Coordinates of C-alpha atoms in Angstrom, one line a residue:
M30 CA 162.8 168.0 48.1
A31 CA 164.7 165.3 49.3
G32 CA 167.4 167.9 51.3
N33 CA 168.8 169.8 48.6
Q34 CA 168.9 168.0 45.8
A35 CA 165.8 169.5 43.0
R36 CA 163.6 166.7 41.0
C37 CA 164.3 166.5 37.3
A38 CA 163.1 166.3 33.7
I39 CA 163.5 165.9 30.8
A40 CA 161.1 166.3 28.6
Y41 CA 160.4 165.2 25.0
T42 CA 157.0 164.9 22.6
L43 CA 155.6 161.4 21.0
Y44 CA 153.1 162.4 18.6
V45 CA 151.5 160.9 14.5
P46 CA 151.3 163.8 12.5
Y47 CA 147.8 164.1 11.3
S48 CA 148.9 163.5 7.6
K49 CA 148.0 160.8 4.9
A50 CA 151.8 159.6 4.8
L51 CA 152.5 158.1 8.7
P52 CA 155.9 159.6 9.1
K53 CA 159.2 157.4 9.3
M54 CA 158.8 156.7 12.5
D55 CA 161.1 154.1 12.9
R56 CA 163.8 157.1 12.8
Y57 CA 162.4 158.8 16.3
L58 CA 161.3 155.1 17.6
T59 CA 164.8 154.1 17.9
A60 CA 165.8 157.4 19.1
L61 CA 164.5 156.5 22.5
Q62 CA 166.2 153.7 23.7
A63 CA 169.5 156.7 22.6
R64 CA 168.0 159.2 24.4
R65 CA 167.7 156.6 27.4
V66 CA 170.7 155.4 27.1
E67 CA 173.1 159.8 26.9
A68 CA 170.0 160.2 29.7
V69 CA 172.1 157.5 32.2
R70 CA 174.8 159.4 31.3
H71 CA 175.0 162.8 30.9
F72 CA 171.6 163.6 32.9
P73 CA 172.1 160.6 36.3
G74 CA 168.9 160.8 38.3
W75 CA 166.8 163.2 36.1
D76 CA 163.8 161.3 36.0
V77 CA 163.2 160.8 31.5
R78 CA 159.6 161.5 30.4
L79 CA 157.2 161.3 27.1
Y80 CA 153.7 162.5 26.7
L81 CA 153.3 159.8 24.3
D82 CA 149.7 161.1 21.6
G83 CA 146.9 158.5 21.9
R84 CA 147.0 157.2 18.9
F85 CA 149.9 155.1 20.5
T86 CA 148.6 151.2 21.8
K87 CA 149.2 151.0 25.6
E88 CA 150.9 148.1 24.4
M89 CA 153.2 150.4 22.7
A90 CA 152.8 152.5 25.6
G91 CA 154.6 149.5 28.5
V92 CA 157.5 149.4 25.4
I93 CA 158.7 152.4 26.0
R94 CA 158.4 152.6 30.1
K95 CA 160.5 149.0 29.7
L96 CA 163.7 151.4 28.7
G97 CA 163.2 153.2 31.4
Y98 CA 160.8 156.1 30.6
T99 CA 157.9 157.8 32.3
V100 CA 155.9 157.2 29.8
V101 CA 152.4 159.8 30.0
H102 CA 150.3 158.4 28.3
L103 CA 147.4 161.1 27.1
P104 CA 143.8 160.5 25.2
P105 CA 144.2 160.8 21.1
S106 CA 145.6 163.9 19.5
N107 CA 143.0 166.5 19.0
R108 CA 142.4 167.2 14.6
S109 CA 140.9 171.0 15.4
L110 CA 143.7 171.6 17.7
P111 CA 146.6 172.9 15.7
E112 CA 150.1 170.6 15.9
W113 CA 152.1 173.0 17.8
H114 CA 149.9 172.3 20.6
H115 CA 149.7 168.3 20.2
V116 CA 154.1 168.6 20.4
S117 CA 153.7 170.8 23.1
S118 CA 151.9 167.9 24.8
R119 CA 155.2 167.7 26.9
L120 CA 154.9 171.0 28.4
R121 CA 152.5 169.2 31.1
V122 CA 155.8 168.4 33.4
I123 CA 155.2 172.3 35.3
D124 CA 152.0 170.8 36.2
D125 CA 153.4 168.0 38.4
P126 CA 153.9 168.9 42.1
D127 CA 157.0 166.4 42.0
V128 CA 159.5 168.1 39.5
D129 CA 160.9 171.1 40.6
V130 CA 163.2 171.6 37.5
F131 CA 162.6 170.7 33.8
M132 CA 163.9 170.6 30.6
M133 CA 162.5 170.1 26.8
R134 CA 164.2 168.5 24.4
D135 CA 163.9 166.7 20.6
L136 CA 164.0 163.2 20.3
D137 CA 165.8 163.9 16.9
S138 CA 169.0 165.1 19.2
A139 CA 171.3 163.8 20.9
L140 CA 171.5 165.0 24.5
S141 CA 175.8 166.2 24.9
P142 CA 178.1 166.9 27.3
R143 CA 177.9 169.7 25.8
D144 CA 174.3 170.0 26.9
A145 CA 174.7 168.6 30.1
I146 CA 177.5 171.3 31.6
S147 CA 175.7 174.3 30.3
V148 CA 172.4 172.5 31.9
W149 CA 174.8 172.3 35.3
V150 CA 176.3 176.0 35.4
W151 CA 172.6 177.3 34.0
L152 CA 171.4 175.7 37.9
S153 CA 174.4 176.8 39.9
S154 CA 173.0 180.2 39.0
G155 CA 169.5 180.7 40.9
V156 CA 168.1 182.3 37.6
E157 CA 165.3 181.1 36.7
F158 CA 164.4 180.0 32.9
H159 CA 167.4 177.8 30.7
S160 CA 168.1 178.2 27.1
M161 CA 170.7 178.2 24.2
H162 CA 172.0 178.5 20.9
D163 CA 174.6 177.0 19.5
N164 CA 174.3 177.3 15.8
P165 CA 173.1 180.7 12.9
A166 CA 170.1 178.3 12.1
H167 CA 169.2 178.9 15.6
S168 CA 167.0 181.6 14.6
D169 CA 163.8 182.0 16.8
V170 CA 163.2 183.8 20.4
L171 CA 163.3 180.1 22.7
M172 CA 164.5 177.3 21.1
A173 CA 161.6 174.7 21.3
G174 CA 163.6 171.9 22.7
M175 CA 166.8 173.4 23.8
W176 CA 165.0 175.3 26.9
G177 CA 164.4 174.2 30.6
G178 CA 164.4 176.3 33.6
R179 CA 162.1 176.5 37.1
S180 CA 159.2 174.4 38.0
E181 CA 157.7 177.3 40.2
A182 CA 158.8 180.7 38.3
A183 CA 156.9 179.0 35.2
R184 CA 153.8 177.6 36.7
R185 CA 154.1 181.6 38.5
R186 CA 155.3 183.1 35.4
F187 CA 153.0 182.4 32.3
A188 CA 150.6 178.9 33.5
P189 CA 149.1 180.0 37.0
R190 CA 145.8 178.2 36.3
G191 CA 147.4 175.2 34.9
I192 CA 149.1 174.0 31.5
D193 CA 145.7 173.0 30.3
A194 CA 144.2 176.2 30.9
F195 CA 147.8 178.2 29.2
L196 CA 147.2 175.7 25.7
A197 CA 143.8 176.6 25.2
E198 CA 144.2 180.5 26.4
A199 CA 147.2 179.9 23.5
A200 CA 145.0 178.3 20.4
A201 CA 142.6 180.3 20.5
N202 CA 144.9 184.0 20.4
V203 CA 148.4 182.5 18.7
D204 CA 147.8 181.8 15.1
H205 CA 147.7 177.9 14.0
R206 CA 150.0 177.6 11.4
G207 CA 152.6 178.2 13.4
N208 CA 155.1 175.8 15.3
D209 CA 155.4 175.2 19.2
Q210 CA 158.3 177.6 18.6
L211 CA 156.0 180.2 17.7
L212 CA 153.6 179.0 20.9
L213 CA 157.2 179.8 22.8
A214 CA 157.4 183.3 21.4
K215 CA 154.7 184.9 21.4
A216 CA 153.2 183.2 25.5
V217 CA 156.1 181.9 27.0
W218 CA 158.6 184.0 26.4
P219 CA 157.6 187.6 27.0
H220 CA 156.9 186.3 30.6
I221 CA 159.8 185.6 31.4
E222 CA 162.5 187.1 29.4
G223 CA 164.2 189.2 32.8
N224 CA 164.8 186.1 33.4
T225 CA 166.9 184.3 31.4
L226 CA 170.1 182.7 31.3
H227 CA 170.6 183.1 27.9
M228 CA 174.2 180.8 26.3
D229 CA 174.5 181.3 22.5
M230 CA 177.2 179.9 20.7
S231 CA 177.2 183.0 18.1
Q232 CA 176.7 185.8 21.0
A233 CA 173.9 187.5 19.1
W234 CA 170.9 186.9 21.0
C235 CA 172.4 188.6 23.7
R236 CA 170.2 191.8 22.6
Y237 CA 167.3 190.3 24.8
D238 CA 168.7 191.2 27.9
G239 CA 173.2 191.3 27.9
K240 CA 173.8 190.8 32.1
L241 CA 172.1 187.2 31.2
C242 CA 173.6 186.1 28.7
A243 CA 176.5 183.1 29.1
P244 CA 179.4 181.3 26.8
F245 CA 178.4 178.0 26.3
P246 CA 180.5 176.8 29.0
M247 CA 182.3 174.0 26.9
T248 CA 183.5 173.7 23.1
P249 CA 181.9 171.6 20.4
H250 CA 185.5 169.7 19.9
S251 CA 186.4 167.5 22.7
G252 CA 190.4 166.5 21.6
Q253 CA 189.5 165.2 17.8
V254 CA 186.0 163.8 18.2
I255 CA 183.2 165.9 17.4
D256 CA 180.6 166.4 19.5
G257 CA 178.2 168.5 17.0
F258 CA 176.1 170.8 18.8
V259 CA 173.9 170.9 20.8
G260 CA 169.9 170.8 19.3
E261 CA 171.3 169.3 16.1
V262 CA 169.3 167.0 14.3
V263 CA 171.6 162.9 14.4
A264 CA 171.2 162.9 10.9
S265 CA 171.8 159.0 10.6
K266 CA 168.2 156.9 9.5
A267 CA 168.0 155.7 13.1
L268 CA 169.1 158.9 14.8
M269 CA 171.7 157.5 16.8
P270 CA 174.1 159.6 18.3
R271 CA 177.1 160.1 17.5
P272 CA 178.9 159.1 20.6
V273 CA 177.2 156.6 21.6
D274 CA 176.3 153.6 20.8
V275 CA 173.0 151.8 21.8
E276 CA 171.7 148.3 20.4
C277 CA 168.6 148.3 19.6
K278 CA 168.3 144.6 18.8
A279 CA 165.9 144.7 22.5
L280 CA 163.5 147.4 21.0
A281 CA 163.2 145.8 18.1
E282 CA 162.2 142.4 20.0
G283 CA 159.5 143.7 22.1
L284 CA 157.9 145.4 18.2
D285 CA 157.4 142.2 17.7
K286 CA 154.5 141.4 18.2
T287 CA 153.2 144.6 19.1
A288 CA 151.1 147.4 17.8
V289 CA 152.5 149.3 17.8
F290 CA 149.1 152.1 17.0
E291 CA 145.6 152.1 17.6
E292 CA 143.8 153.4 14.0
A293 CA 144.4 150.0 12.0
D294 CA 145.4 152.3 9.0
L295 CA 148.5 154.2 10.7
Q296 CA 148.5 150.6 11.8
Q297 CA 148.8 149.3 8.5
Q298 CA 151.1 151.6 7.2
W299 CA 153.9 150.8 9.6
V300 CA 153.7 147.2 9.4
K301 CA 154.3 147.9 5.7
D302 CA 156.9 150.3 5.9
A303 CA 158.5 151.8 8.9
W304 CA 159.0 148.7 10.8
P305 CA 160.6 146.5 8.6
R306 CA 163.4 149.2 8.1
M307 CA 164.0 149.5 12.1
R308 CA 163.7 145.5 12.1
S309 CA 166.9 145.3 9.6
F310 CA 168.5 148.1 11.1
C311 CA 168.3 146.9 14.8
N312 CA 169.4 143.6 13.9

């Protein structure tokens, strides 16, 4: 740490589910550029880190690095492990001794001023962890892409043997059919319950620990512009946020001659379906 400046990171995951049909990957790849632009605008100085499934090629990892991400290229996802195990690879940011503060975010949700100011208020509070619920649909105790914490506190409270050991133990004890929010509810929340600052649009979640609850520091509306709520899934076909105009032509050009997937069948699906959509959108 230089002086009193904390080293902060935004952690994302990009992985390929084991299914017959490739998800609409163009949506998420285009979102990579949008999220990077938003991070520079709203979280200046934060490391933007992507934990990338090893089923993506090294060349693809290189394209993403050129956008300004720190890319951690993982081994290929293991079919024997639950999907939440792969989604939760972003938790590995907690193990990094060079990161003092982390926040987990989803690629399909825009970073906004409301998000940034809320995080600043939390950091100023001195509380170890931060959790947000900004819509009635946010019904889990920890929303997987809307929480964060101080790395030392996370290691001390729920991952003293490291995240790999934490995930291995969870895989043996948490239902494989659930999602990553089930993992957080079962294996993280019980350890941080009394040390989390909640920001809750409805205040319904403050029943968990009222003394550590706070309203959001700004409304989701700025004049006549509706910025949306924290965690909102951006609805446009390429997951572009409304407040940010992102030119993705350079990203598309970087992918033009890049093999995106290691597996031939995935690459074939990409070239046939998702890539033409993305190229059309970005050009």
